Every structure is written in structure tokens, then in C-alpha cells.
Short mmCIF file of C-alpha atoms in Angstrom, two decimals:
data_model
loop_
_atom_site.label_atom_id
_atom_site.label_comp_id
_atom_site.label_asym_id
_atom_site.label_seq_id
_atom_site.Cartn_x
_atom_site.Cartn_y
_atom_site.Cartn_z
CA UNK A 1 23.21 -31.80 3.30
CA UNK A 2 26.34 -29.91 4.83
CA UNK A 3 27.31 -28.60 1.50
CA UNK A 4 24.00 -26.87 0.76
CA UNK A 5 24.20 -25.66 3.94
CA UNK A 6 27.29 -24.11 3.46
CA UNK A 7 26.29 -22.48 0.27
CA UNK A 8 23.23 -20.81 1.93
CA UNK A 9 25.77 -19.21 4.76
CA UNK A 10 26.75 -16.33 2.41
CA UNK A 11 22.42 -15.54 1.66
CA UNK A 12 22.24 -16.06 5.37
CA UNK A 13 24.79 -13.47 6.18
CA UNK A 14 23.28 -11.22 4.06
CA UNK A 15 20.06 -11.18 4.87
CA UNK A 16 21.45 -10.81 8.77
CA UNK A 17 23.49 -8.08 7.73
CA UNK A 18 20.33 -6.32 6.35
CA UNK A 19 18.23 -7.49 8.95
CA UNK A 20 20.50 -5.78 11.35
CA UNK A 21 20.53 -2.50 9.84
CA UNK A 22 16.82 -2.23 9.01
CA UNK A 23 15.51 -3.73 12.40
CA UNK A 24 16.66 -1.01 14.65
CA UNK A 25 15.33 1.55 12.18
CA UNK A 26 11.70 0.11 12.30
CA UNK A 27 12.05 -0.56 16.32
CA UNK A 28 13.13 2.79 16.22
CA UNK A 29 10.23 4.05 14.64
CA UNK A 30 7.92 2.18 16.42
CA UNK A 31 8.90 3.27 19.61
CA UNK A 32 9.04 7.11 18.77
CA UNK A 33 5.50 6.54 17.34
CA UNK A 34 4.27 5.08 20.00
CA UNK A 35 5.63 7.31 22.43
CA UNK A 36 4.03 10.42 20.17
CA UNK A 37 0.88 8.86 20.06
CA UNK A 38 1.09 8.71 24.10
CA UNK A 39 2.12 12.44 24.26
CA UNK A 40 -0.67 12.86 22.31
CA UNK A 41 -3.04 11.01 24.67
CA UNK A 42 -5.23 14.43 25.59
CA UNK A 43 -5.68 15.46 21.92
CA UNK A 44 -7.09 11.87 21.49
CA UNK A 45 -4.63 10.70 19.15
CA UNK A 46 -7.07 8.49 17.29
CA UNK A 47 -9.36 11.24 16.42
CA UNK A 48 -6.32 12.88 15.19
CA UNK A 49 -5.29 10.21 13.15
CA UNK A 50 -8.77 9.79 11.64
CA UNK A 51 -8.94 13.37 10.78
CA UNK A 52 -5.74 13.61 8.75
CA UNK A 53 -6.49 10.06 6.77
CA UNK A 54 -9.66 11.17 6.31
CA UNK A 55 -9.00 14.64 5.06
CA UNK A 56 -5.76 12.71 2.80
CA UNK A 57 -8.49 10.78 0.95
CA UNK A 58 -11.20 12.90 0.64
CA UNK A 59 -8.89 15.61 -1.37
CA UNK A 60 -6.06 13.36 -2.46
CA UNK A 61 -7.36 10.01 -3.09
CA UNK A 62 -8.40 10.34 -6.58
CA UNK A 63 -3.98 11.00 -6.91
CA UNK A 64 -3.44 7.49 -5.68
CA UNK A 65 -5.98 4.98 -6.71
CA UNK A 66 -4.15 2.11 -6.37
CA UNK A 67 -2.57 2.61 -2.97
CA UNK A 68 -6.03 3.66 -2.03
CA UNK A 69 -7.43 0.26 -3.32
CA UNK A 70 -4.75 -1.72 -1.60
CA UNK A 71 -5.54 0.15 1.60
CA UNK A 72 -9.26 -0.44 1.57
CA UNK A 73 -8.49 -4.48 0.22
CA UNK A 74 -6.44 -4.90 3.47
CA UNK A 75 -8.92 -3.15 5.37
CA UNK A 76 -11.36 -5.11 4.21
CA UNK A 77 -9.42 -8.87 4.01
CA UNK A 78 -8.32 -8.98 7.41
CA UNK A 79 -6.09 -5.60 9.07
CA UNK A 80 -6.88 -6.96 12.16
CA UNK A 81 -4.81 -10.23 11.39
CA UNK A 82 -2.01 -8.64 9.86
CA UNK A 83 -1.65 -6.31 13.08
CA UNK A 84 -1.49 -9.08 15.14
CA UNK A 85 1.11 -10.73 12.90
CA UNK A 86 3.43 -7.93 13.16
CA UNK A 87 2.99 -7.46 16.96
CA UNK A 88 3.79 -11.31 17.11
CA UNK A 89 7.07 -10.80 15.05
CA UNK A 90 8.08 -7.65 16.60
CA UNK A 91 8.13 -9.64 20.02
CA UNK A 92 10.30 -12.43 18.36
CA UNK A 93 12.57 -10.12 17.34
CA UNK A 94 12.56 -8.24 20.51
CA UNK A 95 13.48 -11.60 22.52
CA UNK A 96 15.94 -12.88 19.57
CA UNK A 97 17.45 -9.58 19.80
CA UNK A 98 17.94 -9.81 24.10
CA UNK A 99 19.22 -13.40 23.73
CA UNK A 100 21.96 -11.57 20.79
CA UNK A 101 23.08 -9.41 23.32
CA UNK A 102 23.34 -11.68 26.07
CA UNK A 103 25.65 -14.00 24.01
CA UNK A 104 27.66 -10.93 23.11
CA UNK A 105 28.77 -11.22 26.79
CA UNK A 106 29.75 -14.25 27.10
CA UNK A 107 33.45 -15.65 27.34
CA UNK A 108 32.72 -19.19 27.56
CA UNK A 109 36.85 -20.16 26.79
CA UNK A 110 37.73 -17.48 29.78
CA UNK A 111 40.04 -15.19 27.56
CA UNK A 112 38.92 -12.68 28.91
CA UNK A 113 36.94 -11.31 25.83
CA UNK A 114 33.87 -12.34 24.27
CA UNK A 115 33.78 -15.38 22.30
CA UNK A 116 32.01 -13.42 19.31
CA UNK A 117 34.82 -11.46 19.32
CA UNK A 118 37.11 -14.63 17.68
CA UNK A 119 34.74 -15.43 15.44
CA UNK A 120 35.13 -15.39 12.13
CA UNK A 121 32.12 -13.44 9.81
CA UNK A 122 30.72 -17.14 8.54
CA UNK A 123 30.94 -18.65 12.19
CA UNK A 124 29.48 -15.43 13.55
CA UNK A 125 26.37 -15.67 11.26
CA UNK A 126 25.81 -19.09 12.16
CA UNK A 127 25.99 -18.62 16.02
CA UNK A 128 23.60 -15.83 16.03
CA UNK A 129 21.28 -17.99 13.57
CA UNK A 130 21.74 -20.55 16.51
CA UNK A 131 21.10 -18.25 19.14
CA UNK A 132 17.94 -16.38 17.19
CA UNK A 133 16.25 -20.05 16.93
CA UNK A 134 16.56 -21.13 20.28
CA UNK A 135 15.27 -17.86 21.70
CA UNK A 136 12.05 -17.70 19.45
CA UNK A 137 8.92 -19.52 19.24
CA UNK A 138 8.77 -21.29 15.63
CA UNK A 139 5.15 -21.70 15.39
CA UNK A 140 4.79 -18.04 16.43
CA UNK A 141 6.71 -17.05 13.67
CA UNK A 142 5.57 -19.35 11.19
CA UNK A 143 2.24 -18.42 11.89
CA UNK A 144 3.01 -14.68 12.01
CA UNK A 145 4.68 -15.05 8.24
CA UNK A 146 2.17 -16.65 6.70
CA UNK A 147 -0.44 -14.59 8.03
CA UNK A 148 1.41 -11.70 6.40
CA UNK A 149 1.85 -13.23 2.88
CA UNK A 150 -2.20 -14.40 3.27
CA UNK A 151 -2.90 -10.91 3.55
CA UNK A 152 -0.79 -9.45 0.76
CA UNK A 153 -1.91 -12.15 -1.55
CA UNK A 154 -5.36 -11.61 -0.90
CA UNK A 155 -4.90 -7.39 -1.37
CA UNK A 156 -2.77 -8.33 -4.39
CA UNK A 157 -5.43 -10.50 -6.01
CA UNK A 158 -8.00 -7.85 -5.43
CA UNK A 159 -6.14 -5.38 -7.23
CA UNK A 160 -5.20 -7.66 -10.17
CA UNK A 161 -8.77 -8.67 -10.48
CA UNK A 162 -9.51 -4.62 -10.78
CA UNK A 163 -7.07 -4.46 -13.14
CA UNK A 164 -8.55 -7.43 -14.95
CA UNK A 165 -11.76 -5.57 -15.16
CA UNK A 166 -10.66 -2.65 -16.41
CA UNK A 167 -8.75 -4.00 -19.22
CA UNK A 168 -11.76 -6.11 -20.06
CA UNK A 169 -14.28 -3.23 -20.04
CA UNK A 170 -11.81 -0.95 -22.16
CA UNK A 171 -11.41 -4.04 -24.88
CA UNK A 172 -15.00 -4.52 -24.88
CA UNK A 173 -15.63 -0.89 -25.44
CA UNK A 174 -12.76 -1.00 -28.16
CA UNK A 175 -14.59 -4.01 -30.28
CA UNK A 176 -17.42 -1.51 -30.40
CA UNK A 177 -15.48 1.24 -31.40
CA UNK A 178 -13.67 -0.23 -34.01
CA UNK A 179 -16.98 -1.83 -35.48
CA UNK A 180 -18.21 1.89 -35.96
CA UNK A 181 -14.42 3.32 -37.10
CA UNK A 182 -13.69 0.14 -40.03
CA UNK A 183 -16.83 0.95 -41.89
CA UNK A 184 -17.51 4.75 -41.80
CA UNK A 185 -13.77 6.00 -41.09
CA UNK A 186 -11.73 2.93 -43.12
CA UNK A 187 -12.91 3.95 -47.17
CA UNK A 188 -12.14 8.02 -46.73
CA UNK A 189 -9.11 7.25 -45.00
CA UNK A 190 -7.93 4.50 -48.18
CA UNK A 191 -8.86 7.34 -50.72
CA UNK A 192 -6.07 9.20 -48.42
CA UNK A 193 -3.67 6.97 -48.13
CA UNK A 194 -1.28 5.54 -51.03
CA UNK A 195 -2.50 2.01 -52.72
CA UNK A 196 0.24 -0.05 -51.00
CA UNK A 197 -0.45 0.77 -47.71
CA UNK A 198 -4.49 0.39 -47.85
CA UNK A 199 -3.79 -3.01 -45.91
CA UNK A 200 -2.59 -1.02 -42.48
CA UNK A 201 -5.79 1.17 -42.48
CA UNK A 202 -8.39 -1.33 -41.00
CA UNK A 203 -5.47 -2.34 -38.32
CA UNK A 204 -4.64 1.27 -37.41
CA UNK A 205 -8.15 1.95 -36.71
CA UNK A 206 -8.72 -1.57 -34.63
CA UNK A 207 -5.53 0.21 -32.68
CA UNK A 208 -6.86 3.29 -32.33
CA UNK A 209 -10.48 2.39 -31.20
CA UNK A 210 -9.04 -0.18 -28.16
CA UNK A 211 -6.96 2.72 -27.45
CA UNK A 212 -9.13 5.30 -27.05
CA UNK A 213 -11.72 2.64 -25.52
CA UNK A 214 -9.06 1.68 -22.58
CA UNK A 215 -8.50 5.56 -22.02
CA UNK A 216 -11.85 5.88 -21.67
CA UNK A 217 -12.40 2.84 -19.39
CA UNK A 218 -9.00 3.87 -17.18
CA UNK A 219 -10.78 7.37 -16.81
CA UNK A 220 -13.65 6.21 -15.85
CA UNK A 221 -12.37 3.73 -13.48
CA UNK A 222 -10.19 6.75 -12.20
CA UNK A 223 -13.49 8.85 -11.26
CA UNK A 224 -14.82 5.97 -9.56
CA UNK A 225 -11.98 5.65 -7.65
CA UNK A 226 -11.72 9.42 -6.82
CA UNK A 227 -15.75 9.63 -6.06
CA UNK A 228 -15.23 6.63 -3.74
CA UNK A 229 -12.35 8.05 -1.90
CA UNK A 230 -13.90 11.17 -1.63
CA UNK A 231 -16.94 9.79 0.10
CA UNK A 232 -14.97 7.27 2.24
CA UNK A 233 -12.66 10.71 3.40
CA UNK A 234 -15.56 12.47 4.18
CA UNK A 235 -17.41 9.88 5.78
CA UNK A 236 -14.07 9.46 8.03
CA UNK A 237 -13.19 13.17 8.49
CA UNK A 238 -17.22 13.94 9.91
CA UNK A 239 -16.85 10.86 12.17
CA UNK A 240 -13.93 11.88 13.57
CA UNK A 241 -15.16 15.44 14.06
CA UNK A 242 -18.12 14.20 15.68
CA UNK A 243 -15.80 12.25 18.01
CA UNK A 244 -13.41 15.22 19.12
CA UNK A 245 -16.87 17.21 19.46
CA UNK A 246 -18.18 14.94 22.08
CA UNK A 247 -15.17 14.30 23.68
CA UNK A 248 -15.13 18.34 24.02
CA UNK A 249 -18.78 18.13 25.74
CA UNK A 250 -20.09 19.66 22.69
CA UNK A 251 -23.15 17.80 21.22
CA UNK A 252 -25.56 18.06 18.71
CA UNK A 253 -29.64 16.97 19.22
CA UNK A 254 -30.10 13.81 18.25
CA UNK A 255 -33.04 15.04 16.06
CA UNK A 256 -30.14 16.95 13.76
CA UNK A 257 -27.33 14.47 14.08
CA UNK A 258 -28.40 12.70 11.10
CA UNK A 259 -28.97 15.68 8.80
CA UNK A 260 -25.90 17.63 10.18
CA UNK A 261 -24.02 14.42 9.58
CA UNK A 262 -25.41 13.43 6.26
CA UNK A 263 -25.12 17.17 4.94
CA UNK A 264 -21.72 18.04 6.45
CA UNK A 265 -20.75 14.42 4.58
CA UNK A 266 -22.13 14.96 1.18
CA UNK A 267 -21.17 18.72 1.02
CA UNK A 268 -17.53 17.78 1.72
CA UNK A 269 -17.53 15.09 -0.74
CA UNK A 270 -18.71 16.96 -3.41
CA UNK A 271 -15.98 19.76 -2.33
CA UNK A 272 -13.20 16.66 -2.33
CA UNK A 273 -14.35 15.38 -6.08
CA UNK A 274 -14.43 18.92 -7.72
CA UNK A 275 -11.15 19.77 -6.18
CA UNK A 276 -9.40 16.60 -7.37
CA UNK A 277 -11.32 16.51 -11.14
CA UNK A 278 -10.82 20.05 -11.57
CA UNK A 279 -7.22 19.90 -11.30
CA UNK A 280 -6.86 17.24 -13.77
CA UNK A 281 -5.55 14.82 -11.15
CA UNK A 282 -2.43 16.49 -11.10
CA UNK A 283 -0.62 17.54 -7.95
CA UNK A 284 0.22 21.28 -7.61
CA UNK A 285 2.80 22.78 -5.54
CA UNK A 286 3.87 21.72 -2.73
CA UNK A 287 1.64 19.09 -2.27
CA UNK A 288 3.79 17.04 -5.26
CA UNK A 289 6.85 17.47 -3.41
CA UNK A 290 5.31 16.45 -0.03
CA UNK A 291 3.41 13.22 -1.44
CA UNK A 292 6.15 11.91 -3.51
CA UNK A 293 6.48 9.27 -1.29
CA UNK A 294 3.19 7.96 -1.89
CA UNK A 295 3.12 8.86 -5.29
CA UNK A 296 6.26 6.55 -5.44
CA UNK A 297 4.30 3.87 -3.87
CA UNK A 298 1.34 4.15 -5.93
CA UNK A 299 3.43 3.53 -8.93
CA UNK A 300 4.74 0.76 -7.31
CA UNK A 301 1.74 -0.77 -6.46
CA UNK A 302 0.53 -0.34 -10.10
CA UNK A 303 3.59 -1.43 -11.71
CA UNK A 304 3.23 -4.97 -9.55
CA UNK A 305 -0.39 -5.52 -10.17
CA UNK A 306 0.03 -4.56 -14.34
CA UNK A 307 3.28 -6.53 -14.71
CA UNK A 308 2.26 -9.86 -12.29
CA UNK A 309 5.49 -9.55 -10.85
#
């Protein structure tokens, strides 16, 4: 047992080093975000956030189909639980950090300097691990970690199901296209192709048919995702603008509210859909640079879903 733990020490040291560098950055971001939201209180940060998110989904949602699907899946599968898990882990980190800072000042051997300065890297890692384990609530950490993993697993399952549906649809269409291509295009193709390559005609047409079918299936799924993101973004944007109007004491008569909101939502959704499809799902400058992190994240999610990593 002791040998196994000794072998795990380097891994814990590496993990601790990564967490020591990453955790302060995340805390800094969280604190500055909280401060920014507090300063935006007079502008109603919730309304501003919904406006920005709604506009992004309305005009750019089709460019990031996998990312949008992941966000929607997370929203449906339990974002509230995930949020509470993140808050619990953050609180556990703060408790462990406070205990570690207190431990850094201890001088139990009375030599005039903190005990941690006289420890080797291996001993320091073991000591900090003990301090963190004593200070934090194991049940809270365990349930928060399990909750995060459960939410991530639910999102991954949803995305993979959508990917499998798109592949299945492409395969079904491919079978139909291939059954049409082989008897109609095959004989004329064999007249052109040399005799020794005739055996490759039917498999080649099958690959061509299935490739075209999967491409069509992908485009159909892409357009469906774009329609969904445009409608969802328009709903969020109109709802946020309606809330902003209410905060500014600008009220729409009840007999016209449904008509105005519906017409605005449909109009904005059609505008966003047209802008994305007409651009061929390609971002122009400067949006392609500004949204590059989202493109990279969407690509990572796509690779994760398609490869089953």
C-alpha cells in the first residue's frame, strides 16, 4: 500500500502544481465577473446577458452547431444542479486555500521560519494534501464532482445520439441513392472504364452515393440547427428587450403584446436565418477572429462526439 501511494506522489505533485496555477486564475475571473455584474446592477445584468446571448444565437448559432447543441442539452439536463456543484467546489477550494495559507505560517519546530520552507517538494505535496483533506467536507466534494460528471455525461450522450441520428439518416439515404446509381449509371460507366477496372464501378458508385447522402444529411441537420438557434435567439432577445422596456416603465398594451412579440420574434428569426444561410455558414472579418475561441471549442466538441473519446 505504501509503495502504491509513493508511486502516486508524483502524479499528485503534478496535479497540485496545475491546480495551484489554474485555480487562482479561475477565482480571479469569477471575482472580476462578480464585480462587473455588481457594477452593471443598474443596467440589469440579467437583461444585458440575455440580449448578448440571444443576439449571438440569432446571428451566429448556425456556425457553432455542436456548441449550441451542448449548451441546450446542458440547459435541459440540469444546469441548476451543475451550477450548485460548481458553487460547492468553489467553496471547498476557498476553505482549502484558507487552511493552506494558515499552514504556511506555522512554525511548530520553533526555528524562526515557517515549517513549509524546510520541506522537500514530496513532503510539501503530502502535507498540503493532508491540510486540504482535513479542511474540506468530503461528502460535499464527492457529490459536487459526481454531479458535474453526471451533467457532462448527459450532454455527451445527447450529442452522440444526435450524431448517430445524422449518420443513420445519411446511411439510409445512401442506400436509396446507391440503388438508383448502380443500375442507371453503372452500365454507361462500364463502357467508358477499361475492362480490368469494371469490378470497381459498383463499389465506387456505392461510396459516391453514400458520401453524397451523408453530405446532404449533414446540411439538413445544419439547417435544422440553424433554424432552432435563430428561433431560440430571437425569443431570448425579444424577451430581454421586453424586460428592459418593463424596467424603463415602457409598457406595451396587453391587447397588442402577443402580436408585437410574435411578429418581432418571427421577423428576427427569419433575418438571422437568412444572414447565416446566405453567408454559406462562413464568418466574415472581423467576426472570424473575434469568435475563434468558440470555433475551436465547437471543433473540440465535434471531435469528442464523432470519435467517442
